[in-house]
Coordinates of C-alpha atoms (C1' of nucleotides) in Angstrom, one line a residue:
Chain A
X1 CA -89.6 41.7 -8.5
X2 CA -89.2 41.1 -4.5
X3 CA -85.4 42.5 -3.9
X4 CA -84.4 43.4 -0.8
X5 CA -84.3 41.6 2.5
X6 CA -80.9 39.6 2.5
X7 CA -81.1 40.7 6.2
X8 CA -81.5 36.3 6.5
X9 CA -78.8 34.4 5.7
X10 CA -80.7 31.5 6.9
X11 CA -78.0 28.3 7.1
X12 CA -80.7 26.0 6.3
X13 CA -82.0 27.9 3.2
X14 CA -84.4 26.0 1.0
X15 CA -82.5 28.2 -2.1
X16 CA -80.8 25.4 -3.5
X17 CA -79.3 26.7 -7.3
X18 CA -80.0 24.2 -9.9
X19 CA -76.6 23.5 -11.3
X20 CA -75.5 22.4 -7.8
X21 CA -78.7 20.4 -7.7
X22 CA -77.2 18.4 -10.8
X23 CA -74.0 17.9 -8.7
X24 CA -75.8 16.2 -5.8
X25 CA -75.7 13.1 -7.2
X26 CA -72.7 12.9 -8.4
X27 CA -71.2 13.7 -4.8
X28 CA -73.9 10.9 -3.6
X29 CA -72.0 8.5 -5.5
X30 CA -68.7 9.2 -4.6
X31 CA -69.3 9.3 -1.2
X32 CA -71.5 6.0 -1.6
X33 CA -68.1 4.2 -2.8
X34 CA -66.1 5.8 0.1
X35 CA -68.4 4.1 2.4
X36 CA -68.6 0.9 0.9
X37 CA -64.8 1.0 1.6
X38 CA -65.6 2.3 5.0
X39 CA -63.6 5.6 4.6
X40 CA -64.7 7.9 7.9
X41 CA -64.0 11.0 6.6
X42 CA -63.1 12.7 3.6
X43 CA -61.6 16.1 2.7
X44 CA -63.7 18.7 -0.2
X45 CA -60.3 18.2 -2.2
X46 CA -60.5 14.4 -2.3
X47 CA -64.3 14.0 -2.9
X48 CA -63.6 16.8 -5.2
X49 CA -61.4 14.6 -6.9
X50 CA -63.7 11.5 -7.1
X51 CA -66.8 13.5 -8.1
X52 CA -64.8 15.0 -11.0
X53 CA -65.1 18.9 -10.0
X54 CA -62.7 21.5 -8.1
X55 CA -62.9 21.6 -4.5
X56 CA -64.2 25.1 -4.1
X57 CA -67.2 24.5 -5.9
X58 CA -67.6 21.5 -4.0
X59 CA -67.7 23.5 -1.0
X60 CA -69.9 25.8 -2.3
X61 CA -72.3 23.5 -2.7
X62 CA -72.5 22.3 0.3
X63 CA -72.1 25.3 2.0
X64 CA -76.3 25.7 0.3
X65 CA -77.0 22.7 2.5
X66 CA -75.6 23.6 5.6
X67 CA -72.3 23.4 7.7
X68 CA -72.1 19.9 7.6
X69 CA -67.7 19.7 7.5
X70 CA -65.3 19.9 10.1
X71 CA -63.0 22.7 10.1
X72 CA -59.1 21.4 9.9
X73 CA -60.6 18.0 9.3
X74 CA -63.2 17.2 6.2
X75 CA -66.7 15.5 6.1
X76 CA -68.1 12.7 7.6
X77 CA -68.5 10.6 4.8
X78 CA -71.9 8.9 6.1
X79 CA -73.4 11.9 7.3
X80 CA -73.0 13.5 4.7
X81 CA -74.3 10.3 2.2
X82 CA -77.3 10.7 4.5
X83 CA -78.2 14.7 4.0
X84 CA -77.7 14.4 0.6
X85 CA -79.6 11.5 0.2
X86 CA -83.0 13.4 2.3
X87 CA -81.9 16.9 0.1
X88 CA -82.5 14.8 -3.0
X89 CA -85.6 12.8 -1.4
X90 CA -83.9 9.4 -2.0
X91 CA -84.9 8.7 1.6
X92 CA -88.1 7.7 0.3
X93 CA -89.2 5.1 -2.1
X94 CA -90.0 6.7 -5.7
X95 CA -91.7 4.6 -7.7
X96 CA -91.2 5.3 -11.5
X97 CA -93.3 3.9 -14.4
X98 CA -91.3 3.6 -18.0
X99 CA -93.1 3.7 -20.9
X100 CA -92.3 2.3 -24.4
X101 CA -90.3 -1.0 -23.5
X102 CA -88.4 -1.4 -27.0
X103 CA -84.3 -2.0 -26.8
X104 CA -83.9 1.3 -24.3
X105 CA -86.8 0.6 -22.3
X106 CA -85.5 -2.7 -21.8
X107 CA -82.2 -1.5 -21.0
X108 CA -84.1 1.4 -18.3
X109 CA -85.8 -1.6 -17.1
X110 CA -82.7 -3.9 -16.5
X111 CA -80.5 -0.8 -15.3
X112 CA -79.5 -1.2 -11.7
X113 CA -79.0 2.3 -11.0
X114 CA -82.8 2.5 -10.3
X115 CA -83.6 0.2 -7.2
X116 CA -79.9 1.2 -5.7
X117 CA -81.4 4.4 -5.3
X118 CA -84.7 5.0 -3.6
X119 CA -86.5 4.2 -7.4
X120 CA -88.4 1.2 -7.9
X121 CA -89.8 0.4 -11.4
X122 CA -93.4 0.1 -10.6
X123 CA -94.1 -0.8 -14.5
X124 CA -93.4 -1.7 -17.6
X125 CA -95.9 -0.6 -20.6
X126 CA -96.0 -0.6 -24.1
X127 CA -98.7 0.1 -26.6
X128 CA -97.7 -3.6 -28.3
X129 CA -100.8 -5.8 -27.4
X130 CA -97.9 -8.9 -28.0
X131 CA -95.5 -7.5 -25.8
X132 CA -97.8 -7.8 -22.7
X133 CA -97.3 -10.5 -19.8
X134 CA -93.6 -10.5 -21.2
X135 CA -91.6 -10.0 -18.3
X136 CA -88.9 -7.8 -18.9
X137 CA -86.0 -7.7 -16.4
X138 CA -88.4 -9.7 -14.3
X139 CA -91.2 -7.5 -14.6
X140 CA -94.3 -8.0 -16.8
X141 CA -95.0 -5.4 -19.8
X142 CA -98.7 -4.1 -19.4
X143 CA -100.6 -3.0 -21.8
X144 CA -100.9 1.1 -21.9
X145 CA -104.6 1.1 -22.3
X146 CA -103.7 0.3 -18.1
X147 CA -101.4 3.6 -18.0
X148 CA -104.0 5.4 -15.9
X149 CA -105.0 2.5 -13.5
X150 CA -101.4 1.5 -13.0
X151 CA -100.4 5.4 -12.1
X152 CA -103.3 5.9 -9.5
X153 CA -103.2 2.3 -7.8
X154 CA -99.7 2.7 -7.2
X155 CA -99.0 6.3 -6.3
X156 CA -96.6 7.0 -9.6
X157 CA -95.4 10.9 -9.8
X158 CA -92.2 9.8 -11.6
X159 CA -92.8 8.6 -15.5
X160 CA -90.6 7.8 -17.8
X161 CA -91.4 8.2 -21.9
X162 CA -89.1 5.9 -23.9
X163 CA -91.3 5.6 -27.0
X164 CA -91.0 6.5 -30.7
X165 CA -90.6 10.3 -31.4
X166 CA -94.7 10.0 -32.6
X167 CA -96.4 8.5 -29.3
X168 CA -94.2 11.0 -26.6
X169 CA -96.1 13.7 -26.5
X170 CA -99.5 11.8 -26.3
X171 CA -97.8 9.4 -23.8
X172 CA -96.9 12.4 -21.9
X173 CA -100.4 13.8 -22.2
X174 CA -102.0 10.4 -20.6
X175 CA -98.8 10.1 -18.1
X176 CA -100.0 13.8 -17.0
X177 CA -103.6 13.1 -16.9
X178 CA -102.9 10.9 -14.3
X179 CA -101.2 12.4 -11.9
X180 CA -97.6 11.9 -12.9
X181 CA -95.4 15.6 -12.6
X182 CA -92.1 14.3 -13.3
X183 CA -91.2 13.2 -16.2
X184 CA -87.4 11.3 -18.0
X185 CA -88.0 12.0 -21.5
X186 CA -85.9 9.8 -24.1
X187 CA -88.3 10.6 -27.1
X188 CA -85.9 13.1 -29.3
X189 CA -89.0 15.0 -29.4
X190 CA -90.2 18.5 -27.4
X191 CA -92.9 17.8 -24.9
X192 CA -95.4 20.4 -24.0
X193 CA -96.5 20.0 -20.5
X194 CA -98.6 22.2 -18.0
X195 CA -96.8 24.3 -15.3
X196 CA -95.9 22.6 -12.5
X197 CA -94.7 19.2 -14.5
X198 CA -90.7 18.9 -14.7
X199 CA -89.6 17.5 -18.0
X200 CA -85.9 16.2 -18.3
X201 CA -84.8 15.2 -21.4
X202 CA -81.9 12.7 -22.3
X203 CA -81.0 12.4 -25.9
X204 CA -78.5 10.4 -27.3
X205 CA -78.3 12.3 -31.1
X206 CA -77.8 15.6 -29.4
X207 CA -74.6 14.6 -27.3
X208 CA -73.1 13.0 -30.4
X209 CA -73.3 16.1 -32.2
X210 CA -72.2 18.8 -29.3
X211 CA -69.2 16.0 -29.7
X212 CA -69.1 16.2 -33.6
X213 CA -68.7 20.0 -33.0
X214 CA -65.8 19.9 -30.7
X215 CA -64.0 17.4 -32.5
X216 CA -64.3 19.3 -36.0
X217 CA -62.9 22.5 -33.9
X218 CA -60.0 19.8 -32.9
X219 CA -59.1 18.8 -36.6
X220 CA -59.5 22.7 -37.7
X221 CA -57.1 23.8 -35.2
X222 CA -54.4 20.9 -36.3
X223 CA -54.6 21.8 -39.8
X224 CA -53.9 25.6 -39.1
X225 CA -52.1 27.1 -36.3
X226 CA -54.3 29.7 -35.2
X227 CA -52.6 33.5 -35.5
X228 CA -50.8 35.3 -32.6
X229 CA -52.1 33.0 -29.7
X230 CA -51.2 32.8 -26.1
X231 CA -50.0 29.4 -25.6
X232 CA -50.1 26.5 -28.1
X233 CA -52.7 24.6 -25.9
X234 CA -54.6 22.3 -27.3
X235 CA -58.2 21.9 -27.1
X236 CA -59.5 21.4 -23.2
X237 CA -61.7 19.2 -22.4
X238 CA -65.2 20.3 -21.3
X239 CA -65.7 18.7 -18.7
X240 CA -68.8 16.6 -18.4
X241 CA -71.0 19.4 -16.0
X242 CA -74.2 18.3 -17.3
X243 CA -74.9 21.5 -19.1
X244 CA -77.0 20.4 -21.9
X245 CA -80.6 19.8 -20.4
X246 CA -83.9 21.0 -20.6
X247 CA -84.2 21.1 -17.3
X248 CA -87.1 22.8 -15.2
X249 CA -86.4 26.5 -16.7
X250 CA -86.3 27.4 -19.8
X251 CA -89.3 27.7 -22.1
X252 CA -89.9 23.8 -21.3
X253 CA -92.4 23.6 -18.9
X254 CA -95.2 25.3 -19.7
X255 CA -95.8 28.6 -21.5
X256 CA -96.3 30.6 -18.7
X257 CA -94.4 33.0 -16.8
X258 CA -95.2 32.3 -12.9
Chain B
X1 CA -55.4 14.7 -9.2
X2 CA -58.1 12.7 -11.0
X3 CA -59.7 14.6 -13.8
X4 CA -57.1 16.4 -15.5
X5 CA -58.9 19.3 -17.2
X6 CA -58.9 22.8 -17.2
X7 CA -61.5 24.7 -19.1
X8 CA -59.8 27.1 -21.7
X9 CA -62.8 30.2 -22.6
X10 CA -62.8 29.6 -26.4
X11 CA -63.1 33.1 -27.4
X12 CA -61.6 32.6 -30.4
X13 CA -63.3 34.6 -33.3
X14 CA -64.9 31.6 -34.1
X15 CA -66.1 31.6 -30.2
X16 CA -69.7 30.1 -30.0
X17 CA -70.9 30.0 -26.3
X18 CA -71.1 26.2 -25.0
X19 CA -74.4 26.9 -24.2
X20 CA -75.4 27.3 -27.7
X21 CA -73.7 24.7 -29.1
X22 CA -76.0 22.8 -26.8
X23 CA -79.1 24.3 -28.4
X24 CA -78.0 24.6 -32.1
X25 CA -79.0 20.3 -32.4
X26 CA -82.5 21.3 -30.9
X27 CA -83.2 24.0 -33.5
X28 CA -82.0 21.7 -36.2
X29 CA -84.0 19.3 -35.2
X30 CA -87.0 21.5 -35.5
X31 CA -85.3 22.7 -38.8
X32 CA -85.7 19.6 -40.1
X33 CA -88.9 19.3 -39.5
X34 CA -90.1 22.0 -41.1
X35 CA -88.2 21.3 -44.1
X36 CA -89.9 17.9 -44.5
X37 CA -93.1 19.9 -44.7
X38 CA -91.6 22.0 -47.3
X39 CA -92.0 25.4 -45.3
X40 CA -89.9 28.0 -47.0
X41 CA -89.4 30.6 -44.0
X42 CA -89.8 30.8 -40.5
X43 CA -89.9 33.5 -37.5
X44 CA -87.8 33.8 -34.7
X45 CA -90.6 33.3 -32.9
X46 CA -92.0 30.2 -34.3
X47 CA -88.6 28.5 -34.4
X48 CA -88.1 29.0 -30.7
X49 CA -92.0 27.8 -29.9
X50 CA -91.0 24.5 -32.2
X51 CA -87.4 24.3 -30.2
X52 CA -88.6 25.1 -26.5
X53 CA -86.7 27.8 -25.7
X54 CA -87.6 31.5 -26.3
X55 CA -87.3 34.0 -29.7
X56 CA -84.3 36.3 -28.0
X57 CA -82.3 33.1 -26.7
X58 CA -83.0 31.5 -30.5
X59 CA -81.9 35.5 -32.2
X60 CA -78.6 35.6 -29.6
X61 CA -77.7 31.7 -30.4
X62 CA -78.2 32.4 -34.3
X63 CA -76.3 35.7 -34.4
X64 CA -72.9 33.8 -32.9
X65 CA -73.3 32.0 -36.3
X66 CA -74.0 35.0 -38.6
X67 CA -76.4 36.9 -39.9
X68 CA -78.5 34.6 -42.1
X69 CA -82.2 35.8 -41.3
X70 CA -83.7 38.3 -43.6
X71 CA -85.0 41.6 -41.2
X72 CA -89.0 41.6 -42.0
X73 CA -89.6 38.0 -43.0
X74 CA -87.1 35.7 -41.1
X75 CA -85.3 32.8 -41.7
X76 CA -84.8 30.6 -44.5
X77 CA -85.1 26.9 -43.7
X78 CA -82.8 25.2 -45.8
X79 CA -80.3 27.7 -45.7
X80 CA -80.1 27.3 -41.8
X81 CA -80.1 23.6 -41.6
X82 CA -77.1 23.8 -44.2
X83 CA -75.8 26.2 -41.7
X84 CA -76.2 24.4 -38.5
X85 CA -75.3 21.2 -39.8
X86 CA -71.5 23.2 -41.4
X87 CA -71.2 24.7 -37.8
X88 CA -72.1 21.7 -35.8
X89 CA -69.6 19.3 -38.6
X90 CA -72.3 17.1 -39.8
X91 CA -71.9 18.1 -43.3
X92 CA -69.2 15.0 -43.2
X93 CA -69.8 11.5 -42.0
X94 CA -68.5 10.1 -38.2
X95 CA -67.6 6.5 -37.9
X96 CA -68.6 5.5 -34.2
X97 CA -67.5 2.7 -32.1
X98 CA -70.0 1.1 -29.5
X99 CA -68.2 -0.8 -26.7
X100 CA -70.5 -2.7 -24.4
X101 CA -73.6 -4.3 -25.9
X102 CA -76.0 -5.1 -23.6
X103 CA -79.3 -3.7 -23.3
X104 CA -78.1 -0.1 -23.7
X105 CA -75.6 -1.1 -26.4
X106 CA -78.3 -2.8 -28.4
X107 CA -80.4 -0.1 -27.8
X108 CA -78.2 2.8 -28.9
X109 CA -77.2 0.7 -32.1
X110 CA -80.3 0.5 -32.8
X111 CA -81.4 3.9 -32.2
X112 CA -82.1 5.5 -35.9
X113 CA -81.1 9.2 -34.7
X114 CA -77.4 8.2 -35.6
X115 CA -76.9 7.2 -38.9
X116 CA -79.8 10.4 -39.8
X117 CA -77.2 12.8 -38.5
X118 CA -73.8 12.3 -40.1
X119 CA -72.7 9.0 -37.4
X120 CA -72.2 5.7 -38.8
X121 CA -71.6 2.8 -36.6
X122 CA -68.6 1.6 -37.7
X123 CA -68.0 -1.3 -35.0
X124 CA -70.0 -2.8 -32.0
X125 CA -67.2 -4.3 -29.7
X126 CA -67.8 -6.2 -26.6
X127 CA -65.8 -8.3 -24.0
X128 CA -67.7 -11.1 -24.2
X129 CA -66.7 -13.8 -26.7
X130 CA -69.8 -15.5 -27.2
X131 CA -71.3 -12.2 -28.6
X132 CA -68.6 -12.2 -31.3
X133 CA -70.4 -12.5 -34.9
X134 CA -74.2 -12.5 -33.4
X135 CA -75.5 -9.5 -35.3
X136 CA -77.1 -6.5 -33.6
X137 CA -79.1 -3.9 -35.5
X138 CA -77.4 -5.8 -39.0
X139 CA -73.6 -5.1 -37.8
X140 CA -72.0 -7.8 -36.3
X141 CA -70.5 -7.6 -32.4
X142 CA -66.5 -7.9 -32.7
X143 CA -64.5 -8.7 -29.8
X144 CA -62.8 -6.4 -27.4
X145 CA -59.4 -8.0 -28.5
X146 CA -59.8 -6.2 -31.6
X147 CA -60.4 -2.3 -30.5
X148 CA -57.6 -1.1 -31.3
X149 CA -57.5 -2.6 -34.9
X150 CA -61.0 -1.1 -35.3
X151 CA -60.6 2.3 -34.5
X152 CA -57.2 2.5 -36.6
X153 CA -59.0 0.9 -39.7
X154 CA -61.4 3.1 -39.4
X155 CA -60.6 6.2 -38.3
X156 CA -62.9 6.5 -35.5
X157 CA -62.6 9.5 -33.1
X158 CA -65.8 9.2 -31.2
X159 CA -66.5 6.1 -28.8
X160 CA -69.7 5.8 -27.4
X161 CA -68.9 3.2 -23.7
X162 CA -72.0 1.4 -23.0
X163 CA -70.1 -0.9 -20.7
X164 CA -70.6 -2.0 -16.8
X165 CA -69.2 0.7 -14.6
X166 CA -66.1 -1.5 -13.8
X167 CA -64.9 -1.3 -16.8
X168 CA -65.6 1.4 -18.8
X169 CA -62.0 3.2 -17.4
X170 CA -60.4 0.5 -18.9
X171 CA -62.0 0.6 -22.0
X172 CA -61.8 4.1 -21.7
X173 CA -57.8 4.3 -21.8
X174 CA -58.1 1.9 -24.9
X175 CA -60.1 4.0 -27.0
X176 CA -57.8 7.2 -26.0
X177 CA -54.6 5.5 -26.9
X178 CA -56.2 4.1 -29.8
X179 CA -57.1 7.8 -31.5
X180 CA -60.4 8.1 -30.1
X181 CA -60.6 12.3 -28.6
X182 CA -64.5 12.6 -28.0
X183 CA -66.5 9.9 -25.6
X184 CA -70.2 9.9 -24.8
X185 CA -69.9 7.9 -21.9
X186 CA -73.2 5.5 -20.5
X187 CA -71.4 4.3 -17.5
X188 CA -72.2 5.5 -14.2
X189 CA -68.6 6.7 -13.5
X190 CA -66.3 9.6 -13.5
X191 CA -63.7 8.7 -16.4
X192 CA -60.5 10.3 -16.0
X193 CA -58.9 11.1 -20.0
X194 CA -55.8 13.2 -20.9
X195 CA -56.0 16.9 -22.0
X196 CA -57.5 17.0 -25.1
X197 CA -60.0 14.3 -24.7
X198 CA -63.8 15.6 -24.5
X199 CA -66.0 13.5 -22.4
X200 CA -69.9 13.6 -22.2
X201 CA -71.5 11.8 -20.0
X202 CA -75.1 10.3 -19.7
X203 CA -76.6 9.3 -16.6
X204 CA -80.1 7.7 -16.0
X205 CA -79.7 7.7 -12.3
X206 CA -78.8 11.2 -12.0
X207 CA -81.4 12.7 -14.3
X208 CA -84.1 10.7 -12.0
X209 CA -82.4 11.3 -8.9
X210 CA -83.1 15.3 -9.9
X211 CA -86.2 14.9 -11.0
X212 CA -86.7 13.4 -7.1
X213 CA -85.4 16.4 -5.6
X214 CA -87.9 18.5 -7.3
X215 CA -90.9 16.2 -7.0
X216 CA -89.9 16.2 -3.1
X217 CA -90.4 20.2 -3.3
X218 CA -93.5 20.1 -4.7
X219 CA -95.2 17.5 -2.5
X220 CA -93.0 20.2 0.2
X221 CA -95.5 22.4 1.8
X222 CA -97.8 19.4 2.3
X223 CA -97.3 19.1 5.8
X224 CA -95.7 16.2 7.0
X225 CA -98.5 14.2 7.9
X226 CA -96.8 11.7 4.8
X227 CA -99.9 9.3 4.0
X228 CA -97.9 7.2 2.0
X229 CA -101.6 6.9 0.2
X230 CA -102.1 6.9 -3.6
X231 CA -100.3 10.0 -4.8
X232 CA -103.5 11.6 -6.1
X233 CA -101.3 14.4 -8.0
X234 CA -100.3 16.9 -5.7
X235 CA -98.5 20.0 -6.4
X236 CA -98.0 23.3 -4.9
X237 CA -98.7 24.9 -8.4
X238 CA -96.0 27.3 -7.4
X239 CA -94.8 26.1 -11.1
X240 CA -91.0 28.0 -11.8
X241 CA -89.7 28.4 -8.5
X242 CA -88.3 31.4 -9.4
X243 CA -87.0 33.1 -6.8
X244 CA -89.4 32.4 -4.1
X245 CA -87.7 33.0 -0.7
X246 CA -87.8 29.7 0.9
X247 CA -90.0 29.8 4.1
X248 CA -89.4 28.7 7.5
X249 CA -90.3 25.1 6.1
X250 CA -90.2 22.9 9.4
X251 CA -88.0 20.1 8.9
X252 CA -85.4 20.4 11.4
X253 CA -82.0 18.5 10.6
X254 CA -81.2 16.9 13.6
X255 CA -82.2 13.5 12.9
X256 CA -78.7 11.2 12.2
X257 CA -78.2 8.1 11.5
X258 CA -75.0 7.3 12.7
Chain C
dT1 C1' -51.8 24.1 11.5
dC2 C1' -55.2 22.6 8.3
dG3 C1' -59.3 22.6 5.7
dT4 C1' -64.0 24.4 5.9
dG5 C1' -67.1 28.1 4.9
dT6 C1' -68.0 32.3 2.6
dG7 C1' -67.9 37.3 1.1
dA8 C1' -66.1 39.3 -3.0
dA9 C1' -64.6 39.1 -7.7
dT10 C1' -65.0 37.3 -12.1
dG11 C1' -67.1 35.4 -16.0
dG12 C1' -70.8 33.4 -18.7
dA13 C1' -75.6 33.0 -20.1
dT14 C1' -80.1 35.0 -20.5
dT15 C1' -83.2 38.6 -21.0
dC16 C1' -84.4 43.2 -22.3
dA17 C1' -85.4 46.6 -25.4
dC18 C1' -84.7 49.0 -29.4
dA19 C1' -82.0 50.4 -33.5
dG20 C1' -81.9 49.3 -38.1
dC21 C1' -83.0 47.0 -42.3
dG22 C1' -85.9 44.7 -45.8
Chain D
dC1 C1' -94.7 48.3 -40.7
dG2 C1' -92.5 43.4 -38.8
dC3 C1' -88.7 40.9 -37.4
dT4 C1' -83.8 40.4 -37.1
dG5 C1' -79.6 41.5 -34.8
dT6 C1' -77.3 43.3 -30.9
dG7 C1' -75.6 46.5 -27.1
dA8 C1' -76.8 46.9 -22.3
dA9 C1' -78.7 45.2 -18.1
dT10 C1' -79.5 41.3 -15.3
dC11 C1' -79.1 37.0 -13.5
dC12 C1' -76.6 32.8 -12.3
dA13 C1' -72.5 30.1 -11.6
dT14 C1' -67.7 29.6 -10.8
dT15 C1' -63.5 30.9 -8.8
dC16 C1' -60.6 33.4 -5.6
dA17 C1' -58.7 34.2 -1.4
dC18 C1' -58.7 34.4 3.4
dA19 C1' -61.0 34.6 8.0
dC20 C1' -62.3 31.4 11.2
dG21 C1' -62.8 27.4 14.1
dA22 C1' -61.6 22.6 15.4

DNA sequence: TCGTGTGAATGGATTCACAGCG
DNA sequence: CGCTGTGAATCCATTCACACGA
């Protein structure tokens, strides 16, 4: 592997690390409600506070984006809503297909969160001939045999799969086919997809059970005081870092080492 | 001080890594499966291809647990989904309360990857009185005034909030006093929940929003040039970005908005 | 003085590589 | 032999602590 150089610190580094990637957004938001309440500036400890982490991680990560804070002072709360906003690409428009429109599709469909946020729902499709023309939070369901029309006409790199288990992976297949290299996956399934696509998953049965195992470790350590311990703390929380993703590392992506 | 949690490095002798608790729900997922197909055995090797991750990260994870492989041969299916399902404390049943059904709620009471993993959904609760008694998924909606009624009755110590971001801190503080220690929380906010209280959170903006930032670095390099043309699948193909030293990469900051 | 920005220290997770057992 | 189980090496993330600049 290429060691070495370091002689090129480089302030504007394109060397973002991935878990302060996932942390963008969070900071985005924060800072999105300080400016709605017209806040000018705001110190790492505060946002740190808002966001949810410690203030030296906090500046750490921005520290990866640049020197964007005033010494003695804090950040300017909408220039910084503005870099973080063109580090994530949220500057431009995304537009994001979702696939499978049962009860969570519906729900993906009708959440907010999208359009606030440089993502517009290009389309709605489902496999269900008797779901098409139905508009679903204002938008009518097409029928998937479109998938690859819809994807090209309208540029799509973003899909998300929000079928049955059975129809991700082919979903998936099609949704690659075409163009798409992105891809929100709420199938409980494992997708295989070529190098170069990014699969993140989100499922809902394996949060409930990372909780089941905590909470059975809370009710264990009740029941028996645990021997010669340092303190009689109780369980911490563990924080909400979104740990638990497939995200583009891994064995995910791909079967092939670059 | 919002978020009052400190992280406490359970290295207890029954220390598994959080990082594997996060995985042990893939691999018994993929556990499962194979046991519905009545395989008897399976590698290290083909565990880790079903599971997405690789053999020595599936070996390492598994020898936190024990020893239960067999050198030579490998692993015994239903002896490891017994396993698992012990460590991860679904060997005994969960009641769950859903607060906030809308699309989402409907959606995760409907979802069938509960009640097939040790969660029952004891209660769906909402704020709404005109939802009270209409029946979603078979269980009937019951009204917010009766939470705390709920929970007690049932002994519910996981609460799933599905709610508007406005309210789920509220709600929030009502589940906690009420018993509830674990929360998978829907709502695009930071929830703030006294030491001993595990939160988890989902968040379908965030997941897209870094699924953006890595769809921007592939369509990177492209010169600028934008187009704004039908995204006819463009990528670097520099796949894992490993650690690729970023190069100049135009794109000076300057531009503000102000 | 105050709070950012950052080397250095620490700690956790992943990967390597091989000893050891069936 | 083949495959598990695991010390050791490596890589990545978090935290510490303080110099520096507004």
């Amino acid at each position: 592997m290429a060691t070495g150089r370091t002689h090129r610190p480089a302030t504007r580094s394109r060397g973002i690390p991935e878990a302060t990637v996932a942390r963008l957004p969070l900071y985005l938001r924060a800072l999105t409600a300080l400016s709605e309440r017209s806040v000018p500036t705001v110190s790492s400890e505060e946002l740190a506070a808002a966001a949810g982490v410690n203030s030296a991680k906090l500046r750490k990560d921005f520290s990866y984006l640049g020197s964007y804070g005033t010494r003695g002072v804090g950040y300017d709360v909408e220039y910084l809503v503005y870099q973080i906003s063109r580090e994530l690409g949220l500057t431009q428009d995304w537009p994001v297909v979702i696939v499978g429109i049962g009860n969570l599709g519906a729900a993906l469909a009708n959440y907010g969160g999208f359009a606030s946020r440089g993502f517009r729902v290009a389309a709605l499709i489902d496999a269900d001939p008797a779901m098409a023309g139905k508009p679903v939070a204002g938008i009518p369901v097409q029928h998937a045999d479109e998938l690859e029309r819809i994807i090209q006409d309208n540029g799509v790199s973003i899909g998300v799969i929000a079928t049955p288990a059975g129809a991700a992976q082919a979903v998936c297949d099609r949704l690659v086919g075409a163009g798409v290299t992105s891809i929100l996956n709420f199938a409980p399934t494992v997708l295989t997809v070529p190098d170069g696509v990014d699969v993140r998953k989100v499922d809902l049965s394996i949060e409930l059970q990372i909780l089941a195992f905590h909470e059975q470790r809370k009710a264990g350590e009740e029941a028996h005081a645990d021997g010669a311990g340092p303190a009689a703390a109780r369980r911490t929380g563990t924080g909400s870092d979104a740990s638990a993703d497939q995200g583009p590392d891994g064995d995910v992506p791909a079967v092939m080492p670059a």
